[in-house]
């Protein structure tokens, strides 16, 4: 049985000491998020994840979901019960406005809890996670009637939500979608079409499911300019706002998947289902991207979360498993062999994963926090900075954290040797579950193209220029600090490589778009390394200061962080040079083969 212990101390250290969340106490939502409140929420949330959610992970994987003859779907044993406990405890209400029944706390707290939930059981977490994404779109784009109708019940968890984009013939290219919306005299629409890969599309955990569906109104322009977004409930509502008649929407089948078996991934058929327009006609993509951006940050956290739980199990195994002797002589002479933790290559693997995980946690918390401040501050500079960081780093987080999350889950599996390939140990499930994170909510190649093609040039390059200035100022501020030298020099080299790659793209990408496309994935990972290195720099400054002040029983814990950060700088940051070298080769060789030559 796999283990999991939520990294509460790490999260609190990052929020309180590295990111100084208390400095924002004058802002709405933050004023209620005192250190005591934040600690209590994270500790209780961790306990719920460890004791109630994690034990269902293998259950959900083995049982999967079942579609019944009437089209209903039964979730795995225990899912419905624990979801009820989740709702009763109010875990889904943390960042929701009070007028809809929420606690109105910073979104960053909900994102941190999402990490713990996803490490414990990513398939289970997708049910409330999709609901939060749908609620974000309703909050921003819904009129008062729609918000008052749906948000209170979705906040309580009585109703769940979905997002319906993909169709059998179109995924990323949504301009090709065929689902139609026919206007009705009462202001509603009849929605007809088929959607695929719909997570949590049908299940038995809530009394109603609120689908957000992309469709084209009859007579609307072709392509993406003619797409609208609709609210389509599983059950239409009576005059009191309660579920009444079954709508003409049904689960045609469940997808047979590589992983996340505990989540019901459905083919959804809309046969003249009644729906209501969300936002403006033909502006559906703008509304959908509200959900997509929320979901992309959530999926980035899933990538890290699976890397984290895989690491914890691999480290535990490495301390216990005895095989061979240390290269420098026996370390456990009373046993037949030494624990494999003595071997340098085992340590290389574990430190690679952990040094990534800790920096990735800092990066998503920093990004989310800047987004919170941007939304809640009345200062225009704060607003711009928050929007810039969220826009620039969302594709980086989604692409890098999920690419590496899968890679490191597989490396953690490798630690077990043959046992890693056997289901009872649980490691192969982490690998299978992690694989989807690289695909859904926009495949990672699309994230890279979004970064290079849209985000770099947005607002005249304001966001990327601001990021370069911020990292550059950090390097200048700490450049003469002897204790920071193991961090400053590699980070400076990484930033130079990133700026060089950015300049190369500016000079070549506009002249030949294939050059930008060929560079995009390397650029995304180069950007990710620098952003992660910057996080390690921020962590190191705080750790060094606390040790110098006298950290007491926390000193060894802080020294461990400095060692992990130094390992990251020595072993992972040099990869920026390789990414720059690949970017600089351009696209000529890549594009030279004819299609039939592949």
XYZ file of C-alpha atoms in Angstrom:
598
model
C 0.000 0.000 0.000
C 1.558 3.348 -1.025
C 2.104 6.020 1.609
C 1.499 9.769 1.508
C 2.239 12.579 3.947
C 1.167 16.066 2.868
C 4.124 18.518 2.909
C 2.447 20.999 5.257
C 5.666 22.287 6.824
C 7.126 22.990 3.383
C 3.997 24.846 2.284
C 3.878 26.939 5.453
C 7.578 27.792 5.159
C 7.043 28.970 1.594
C 3.900 30.975 2.331
C 5.019 32.540 5.602
C 8.776 32.952 5.256
C 9.733 32.875 1.578
C 6.674 34.548 0.029
C 5.638 36.536 3.125
C 1.892 36.131 2.643
C 1.277 38.261 5.744
C 2.399 41.408 3.908
C -0.905 41.315 2.045
C -3.050 41.344 5.178
C -4.502 44.727 4.214
C -6.157 43.244 1.113
C -9.621 41.644 0.999
C -9.569 37.880 1.580
C -6.011 38.081 2.957
C -7.293 39.940 6.000
C -9.067 36.730 7.048
C -6.081 34.504 6.246
C -4.006 34.923 9.400
C -1.062 32.600 9.992
C -3.134 30.583 12.472
C -6.018 30.218 10.014
C -3.736 29.189 7.153
C -1.954 26.624 9.315
C -5.212 25.166 10.640
C -6.682 24.837 7.142
C -3.612 23.147 5.696
C -3.167 20.763 8.616
C -6.808 19.706 8.684
C -6.885 19.454 4.903
C -3.762 17.298 4.985
C -5.338 15.004 7.562
C -8.464 14.584 5.418
C -6.372 13.814 2.331
C -4.125 11.316 4.123
C -6.837 9.490 6.070
C -9.878 9.602 3.782
C -8.899 10.412 0.191
C -5.593 8.527 -0.236
C -6.936 5.084 0.830
C -9.363 5.227 -2.123
C -6.636 5.752 -4.730
C -5.924 2.117 -5.518
C -9.606 1.228 -5.018
C -10.584 3.691 -7.730
C -7.841 2.462 -10.038
C -8.858 -1.187 -9.727
C -12.646 -0.768 -9.795
C -13.002 2.158 -12.175
C -16.413 3.614 -12.975
C -19.341 1.617 -14.325
C -21.902 2.809 -16.856
C -25.267 1.229 -16.146
C -27.939 0.228 -18.662
C -29.916 3.417 -18.044
C -26.864 5.564 -18.854
C -26.109 6.426 -15.234
C -22.589 5.985 -13.888
C -21.550 4.448 -10.583
C -18.261 5.664 -9.105
C -15.847 3.344 -7.242
C -16.515 2.127 -3.718
C -16.127 4.918 -1.158
C -16.001 7.830 -3.595
C -19.553 9.038 -2.948
C -19.179 8.741 0.832
C -15.879 10.616 1.001
C -17.142 13.256 -1.420
C -19.997 13.840 1.011
C -17.436 14.338 3.797
C -15.495 16.729 1.564
C -18.621 18.815 1.019
C -19.705 18.728 4.661
C -16.281 19.977 5.773
C -16.454 22.825 3.244
C -13.164 22.091 1.498
C -14.529 23.305 -1.823
C -15.662 26.644 -0.398
C -12.287 28.165 0.535
C -11.921 30.737 -2.249
C -15.601 31.228 -3.187
C -17.322 34.585 -2.454
C -19.310 34.661 0.781
C -22.529 35.660 -1.015
C -22.602 32.194 -2.596
C -21.713 30.343 0.594
C -17.934 30.468 0.358
C -15.249 31.398 2.885
C -13.769 34.112 0.638
C -10.120 33.278 1.363
C -7.206 33.688 -1.089
C -7.279 31.304 -4.049
C -3.699 30.332 -3.191
C -4.950 28.334 -0.188
C -7.321 26.358 -2.390
C -4.481 25.701 -4.851
C -2.243 24.420 -2.033
C -4.990 22.080 -0.834
C -5.385 20.887 -4.421
C -1.787 19.662 -4.325
C -2.493 17.515 -1.276
C -5.747 16.211 -2.777
C -4.074 15.362 -6.083
C -1.172 13.542 -4.438
C -3.670 11.537 -2.405
C -5.999 10.656 -5.282
C -5.951 12.613 -8.518
C -8.966 10.832 -10.035
C -11.153 11.673 -7.031
C -9.907 15.268 -6.925
C -10.992 15.861 -10.511
C -14.695 15.805 -9.521
C -14.573 18.893 -7.271
C -11.719 20.337 -9.350
C -13.818 20.522 -12.517
C -16.585 22.107 -10.475
C -14.278 24.900 -9.305
C -13.215 25.555 -12.890
C -16.836 25.800 -14.053
C -17.619 28.104 -11.134
C -14.785 30.442 -12.164
C -16.399 30.891 -15.578
C -19.841 31.440 -14.026
C -18.472 34.010 -11.572
C -16.809 36.105 -14.263
C -19.178 35.709 -17.211
C -22.555 34.850 -15.728
C -25.312 37.393 -15.118
C -26.786 37.718 -11.632
C -29.616 35.313 -12.396
C -27.269 32.553 -13.544
C -24.878 33.097 -10.638
C -27.653 33.113 -8.050
C -29.188 30.001 -9.603
C -26.141 27.772 -9.821
C -23.290 28.990 -7.625
C -24.721 28.349 -4.138
C -25.416 24.673 -4.871
C -22.071 24.247 -6.637
C -20.301 25.884 -3.687
C -21.926 23.453 -1.267
C -21.009 20.549 -3.544
C -24.625 19.466 -3.981
C -24.126 20.134 -7.680
C -20.922 19.533 -9.649
C -19.673 21.025 -12.911
C -17.919 20.085 -16.131
C -16.380 21.694 -19.196
C -17.331 20.372 -22.651
C -14.936 21.380 -25.437
C -13.633 18.416 -27.382
C -15.522 16.632 -30.165
C -14.558 13.464 -32.059
C -13.151 15.449 -34.986
C -11.674 18.445 -33.148
C -9.609 18.974 -30.049
C -7.254 21.948 -30.048
C -8.787 23.417 -33.224
C -12.119 24.388 -31.678
C -13.081 26.387 -34.740
C -14.081 23.057 -36.311
C -16.689 22.181 -33.685
C -20.145 21.070 -34.909
C -22.318 21.192 -31.786
C -25.291 23.444 -32.572
C -27.424 25.770 -30.463
C -30.926 26.575 -31.708
C -32.530 29.709 -30.158
C -35.920 29.262 -28.470
C -38.708 31.752 -27.892
C -38.154 31.770 -24.114
C -34.516 32.837 -24.457
C -33.098 29.339 -23.990
C -31.334 27.223 -26.615
C -31.563 23.615 -27.772
C -28.088 22.110 -27.764
C -27.326 19.198 -30.104
C -24.017 17.426 -30.645
C -21.469 15.023 -29.170
C -18.592 15.827 -26.845
C -15.814 13.424 -25.886
C -13.251 13.136 -23.075
C -15.608 14.861 -20.617
C -14.189 14.357 -17.134
C -16.863 13.806 -14.457
C -19.501 14.030 -17.179
C -21.866 11.598 -15.436
C -21.662 10.135 -11.911
C -23.593 9.399 -8.728
C -21.846 11.802 -6.348
C -24.074 14.889 -6.743
C -27.760 15.483 -7.397
C -27.161 17.634 -10.461
C -24.302 18.199 -12.921
C -23.904 21.608 -14.544
C -22.291 21.259 -17.959
C -20.623 24.226 -19.634
C -20.795 23.482 -23.352
C -19.226 25.147 -26.363
C -21.584 25.290 -29.332
C -22.317 27.377 -32.417
C -25.580 29.297 -32.608
C -27.419 28.750 -35.898
C -26.188 31.314 -38.412
C -23.064 32.241 -36.414
C -19.747 32.765 -38.246
C -17.562 29.762 -38.951
C -14.345 29.248 -37.027
C -13.573 30.372 -33.503
C -15.361 33.718 -33.970
C -18.738 31.992 -33.983
C -18.480 29.939 -30.790
C -20.684 30.534 -27.738
C -20.738 28.985 -24.261
C -23.865 27.517 -22.677
C -24.980 26.322 -19.263
C -26.669 22.936 -19.686
C -27.783 21.216 -16.449
C -28.293 17.465 -16.219
C -31.675 18.231 -14.660
C -33.570 21.384 -15.543
C -34.837 23.336 -12.552
C -38.332 23.979 -11.214
C -39.630 27.353 -10.053
C -37.867 26.973 -6.716
C -34.506 26.263 -8.313
C -34.501 22.528 -7.543
C -33.745 19.699 -10.003
C -36.876 18.721 -11.933
C -36.990 17.038 -15.352
C -34.071 15.138 -16.841
C -32.505 17.202 -19.615
C -31.742 15.675 -23.015
C -28.084 15.089 -22.180
C -26.690 11.628 -21.533
C -23.505 9.618 -21.180
C -23.188 7.527 -24.327
C -20.181 5.578 -23.053
C -17.197 5.673 -20.718
C -13.713 5.958 -22.175
C -11.385 3.021 -21.462
C -8.275 4.806 -20.257
C -4.623 4.256 -19.389
C -5.057 5.883 -15.978
C -7.310 8.018 -13.742
C -9.727 5.080 -13.731
C -11.633 6.471 -10.749
C -12.827 9.445 -12.781
C -15.723 9.025 -15.186
C -14.437 10.223 -18.552
C -17.539 10.311 -20.744
C -18.812 10.615 -24.262
C -21.679 13.084 -23.782
C -24.611 13.242 -26.184
C -26.704 16.398 -26.399
C -30.004 15.673 -28.148
C -31.785 19.013 -28.107
C -30.846 19.638 -24.470
C -32.035 22.897 -22.952
C -29.254 25.383 -22.265
C -28.738 29.044 -21.491
C -26.164 31.401 -22.948
C -23.236 32.237 -20.658
C -21.746 35.614 -21.500
C -22.092 37.111 -24.972
C -23.013 35.427 -28.240
C -19.954 34.328 -30.231
C -17.653 35.127 -27.289
C -17.598 31.613 -25.882
C -13.877 31.053 -26.177
C -13.157 34.043 -23.960
C -15.437 32.588 -21.297
C -14.059 29.092 -21.772
C -10.490 30.303 -21.332
C -11.415 31.484 -17.857
C -12.051 27.833 -17.083
C -9.084 26.638 -19.090
C -6.596 28.869 -17.281
C -7.994 27.791 -13.923
C -7.783 24.166 -15.053
C -4.268 24.529 -16.463
C -2.904 25.736 -13.150
C -4.751 22.849 -11.497
C -3.224 20.336 -13.914
C 0.244 21.800 -13.348
C -0.259 21.130 -9.643
C -1.359 17.567 -10.489
C 1.970 17.005 -12.253
C 3.903 18.103 -9.186
C 1.540 16.237 -6.852
C 2.144 12.908 -8.565
C 5.894 13.521 -8.634
C 5.718 14.269 -4.892
C 3.801 11.158 -3.849
C 5.952 8.991 -6.135
C 9.078 10.516 -4.566
C 7.871 9.897 -1.020
C 7.315 6.224 -1.743
C 10.605 5.844 -3.619
C 12.591 7.471 -0.797
C 10.875 5.254 1.753
C 11.689 2.169 -0.314
C 15.315 3.237 -0.811
C 15.839 3.494 2.937
C 14.450 -0.016 3.510
C 15.508 -2.070 0.490
C 18.891 -3.795 0.938
C 20.866 -4.666 -2.198
C 24.640 -4.705 -2.706
C 27.286 -2.850 -0.757
C 28.324 0.780 -0.730
C 31.191 1.609 -3.104
C 33.145 2.960 -0.145
C 32.603 -0.014 2.139
C 29.685 -1.564 4.049
C 27.353 0.871 5.762
C 25.204 -1.814 7.420
C 27.757 -4.530 8.361
C 25.203 -6.340 10.515
C 23.043 -7.011 7.429
C 23.592 -9.058 4.270
C 23.640 -5.863 2.185
C 23.304 -2.102 2.502
C 20.117 -0.097 1.937
C 20.145 1.171 -1.637
C 20.069 4.765 -0.345
C 23.885 4.482 0.020
C 24.410 4.308 -3.757
C 25.247 7.605 -5.528
C 22.967 6.955 -8.488
C 20.017 6.270 -6.185
C 20.723 9.566 -4.435
C 21.047 11.325 -7.796
C 17.577 10.119 -8.741
C 15.959 11.029 -5.439
C 17.626 14.436 -5.157
C 16.726 15.274 -8.756
C 13.068 14.597 -8.048
C 12.962 16.315 -4.680
C 14.916 19.395 -5.752
C 12.426 19.817 -8.587
C 9.407 19.214 -6.361
C 10.364 21.813 -3.775
C 11.092 24.496 -6.362
C 7.933 23.637 -8.311
C 5.841 24.020 -5.148
C 7.374 27.447 -4.567
C 6.735 28.435 -8.193
C 3.047 27.555 -8.276
C 2.463 29.209 -4.884
C 4.349 32.358 -5.977
C 2.424 32.525 -9.245
C -0.944 31.964 -7.593
C -0.153 34.511 -4.901
C 0.727 37.174 -7.475
C -2.543 36.382 -9.240
C -4.453 36.832 -5.973
C -2.754 40.157 -5.277
C -3.434 41.321 -8.829
C -7.147 40.587 -8.496
C -7.579 42.035 -5.018
C -5.287 45.062 -4.954
C -6.560 48.487 -6.001
C -3.061 49.445 -7.111
C -2.806 49.459 -10.911
C 0.817 48.284 -10.860
C -0.123 45.288 -8.693
C -2.980 44.469 -11.036
C -0.758 44.532 -14.110
C 1.961 42.521 -12.413
C -0.490 39.864 -11.235
C -2.043 39.534 -14.689
C 1.388 39.471 -16.338
C 2.777 36.737 -14.094
C -0.328 34.564 -14.360
C -0.497 34.947 -18.136
C 3.211 34.361 -18.719
C 3.727 31.486 -16.309
C 0.509 29.491 -16.752
C 1.800 27.695 -19.895
C 5.229 27.269 -18.280
C 3.723 25.732 -15.155
C 1.368 23.467 -17.071
C 3.979 22.287 -19.555
C 7.035 21.963 -17.330
C 5.429 20.622 -14.161
C 3.510 17.924 -16.032
C 6.366 16.919 -18.371
C 8.676 16.604 -15.385
C 5.957 15.186 -13.151
C 5.575 12.233 -15.490
C 9.321 11.858 -15.977
C 9.978 11.865 -12.250
C 7.096 9.539 -11.421
C 8.746 7.088 -13.822
C 12.155 7.642 -12.204
C 10.614 6.998 -8.785
C 9.073 3.794 -10.175
C 12.542 2.772 -11.381
C 13.754 2.877 -7.772
C 11.726 -0.259 -7.064
C 13.256 -2.362 -9.821
C 10.847 -5.135 -10.804
C 8.546 -4.302 -7.890
C 7.854 -0.931 -9.519
C 6.214 -2.754 -12.398
C 3.876 -4.669 -10.089
C 0.494 -3.151 -9.264
C 0.434 -3.871 -5.523
C 3.215 -1.357 -4.838
C 1.237 1.433 -6.481
C 4.097 3.017 -8.406
C 2.895 2.070 -11.871
C -0.433 3.773 -11.136
C 1.341 7.058 -10.415
C 3.076 6.793 -13.787
C -0.155 6.007 -15.635
C -2.069 8.762 -13.865
C 0.695 11.308 -14.473
C 0.699 10.678 -18.222
C -2.674 12.339 -18.817
C -1.505 15.611 -17.261
C 0.747 16.208 -20.269
C -2.233 15.861 -22.603
C -5.425 17.321 -21.224
C -6.302 21.010 -20.802
C -4.110 21.712 -23.808
C -1.321 19.321 -24.764
C 2.108 20.531 -23.728
C 3.227 21.307 -27.258
C 0.311 23.741 -27.402
C 1.413 25.277 -24.096
C 4.850 25.880 -25.582
C 3.358 27.498 -28.690
C 1.115 29.640 -26.506
C 4.147 30.842 -24.565
C 6.230 31.656 -27.629
C 3.469 32.758 -29.985
C 1.203 34.744 -27.652
C 2.585 35.372 -24.198
C 6.057 36.687 -25.047
C 4.741 39.463 -27.270
C 1.668 40.372 -25.213
C 1.492 44.065 -24.281
C 4.741 44.756 -26.090
C 6.588 42.061 -24.144
C 5.767 43.715 -20.800
C 5.438 40.460 -18.852
C 8.672 38.797 -19.956
C 10.593 42.064 -19.596
C 9.234 42.417 -16.080
C 10.288 38.867 -15.223
C 13.813 39.475 -16.536
C 14.079 42.674 -14.489
C 12.869 40.948 -11.338
C 15.344 38.084 -11.584
C 18.103 40.503 -12.575
C 17.410 42.674 -9.536
C 17.545 39.595 -7.303
C 20.933 38.630 -8.755
C 22.278 42.142 -8.216
C 20.967 42.356 -4.652
C 22.588 39.086 -3.561
C 25.587 38.989 -5.891
C 28.104 39.859 -3.180
C 26.702 37.466 -0.575
C 29.254 34.677 -0.144
C 26.643 32.236 1.121
C 24.568 32.781 -2.050
C 27.349 32.126 -4.576
C 26.297 28.510 -5.245
C 22.934 29.925 -6.348
C 23.748 33.246 -7.974
C 26.292 32.140 -10.588
C 24.172 29.276 -12.063
C 21.024 31.428 -11.997
C 22.871 34.247 -13.774
C 24.023 31.798 -16.475
C 20.476 30.480 -16.829
C 19.021 33.972 -17.139
C 21.644 34.860 -19.760
C 20.673 31.753 -21.730
C 16.978 32.612 -21.467
C 17.532 36.186 -22.598
C 19.704 34.925 -25.447
C 16.976 32.506 -26.520
C 14.376 35.279 -26.319
C 16.507 37.548 -28.491
C 17.028 34.727 -30.993
C 13.260 34.245 -31.212
C 12.701 37.968 -31.726
C 15.221 38.005 -34.559
C 14.182 34.773 -36.241
C 10.680 33.764 -35.164
C 8.902 36.633 -36.878
C 10.778 36.121 -40.139
C 10.124 32.368 -40.125
C 7.304 31.126 -37.856
C 8.669 27.575 -38.173
C 11.713 28.749 -36.226
C 9.445 29.799 -33.372
C 7.562 26.508 -33.521
C 10.766 24.473 -33.584
C 12.112 26.355 -30.572
C 8.940 26.407 -28.493
C 9.269 23.306 -26.289
C 12.942 23.929 -25.559
C 12.128 27.547 -24.776
C 9.343 26.544 -22.387
C 11.662 24.205 -20.475
C 14.477 26.761 -20.502
C 12.066 29.301 -19.033
C 10.926 26.743 -16.470
C 14.471 26.032 -15.304
C 15.181 29.722 -14.754
C 11.889 30.235 -12.914
C 12.584 27.200 -10.710
C 16.143 28.395 -10.128
C 14.796 31.792 -9.093
C 12.579 30.056 -6.544
C 15.588 28.200 -5.134
C 17.381 31.524 -4.855
C 14.506 33.003 -2.856
C 14.403 29.922 -0.615
C 18.164 30.038 -0.052
C 18.112 33.687 1.034
C 15.557 32.922 3.749
C 17.199 29.663 4.838
C 20.629 31.324 5.178
C 19.167 34.223 7.146
C 17.308 31.955 9.549
C 20.379 29.785 10.155
C 22.478 32.908 10.810
C 19.895 34.137 13.320
C 19.834 30.782 15.108
C 17.246 28.343 13.827
C 17.323 25.916 16.762
C 15.758 22.561 15.975
C 14.946 23.787 12.444
C 18.601 24.253 11.472
C 19.132 20.797 9.968
C 15.811 21.072 8.115
C 16.937 24.382 6.600
C 20.402 23.027 5.757
C 18.698 20.194 3.876
C 16.948 22.784 1.750
C 20.226 24.520 0.958
C 21.790 21.196 -0.084
C 18.819 20.383 -2.317
C 18.948 23.849 -3.857
C 22.676 23.576 -4.498
C 22.118 20.168 -6.125
C 19.477 21.728 -8.416
C 21.900 24.476 -9.408
C 24.759 22.049 -10.039
C 22.860 19.285 -11.793
C 19.718 20.726 -13.391
C 20.417 24.388 -14.189
C 23.232 23.593 -16.657
C 20.556 22.189 -18.970
C 19.684 25.777 -19.930
C 22.758 25.775 -22.177
C 21.571 22.669 -24.021
C 18.127 24.191 -24.562
C 19.696 27.374 -25.967
C 21.928 25.363 -28.292
C 18.944 23.435 -29.664
C 16.870 26.594 -30.078
C 19.669 28.263 -32.023
C 19.760 25.524 -34.674
C 16.469 26.805 -36.087
C 13.967 24.755 -38.058
C 15.703 24.036 -41.377
C 16.736 20.448 -40.642
C 13.504 19.729 -38.741
C 11.334 20.805 -41.666
C 13.456 19.315 -44.480
C 11.867 15.845 -44.695
C 8.791 15.318 -46.847
C 5.793 13.876 -45.034
C 6.169 10.527 -46.782
C 9.757 10.278 -45.503
C 8.572 9.803 -41.924
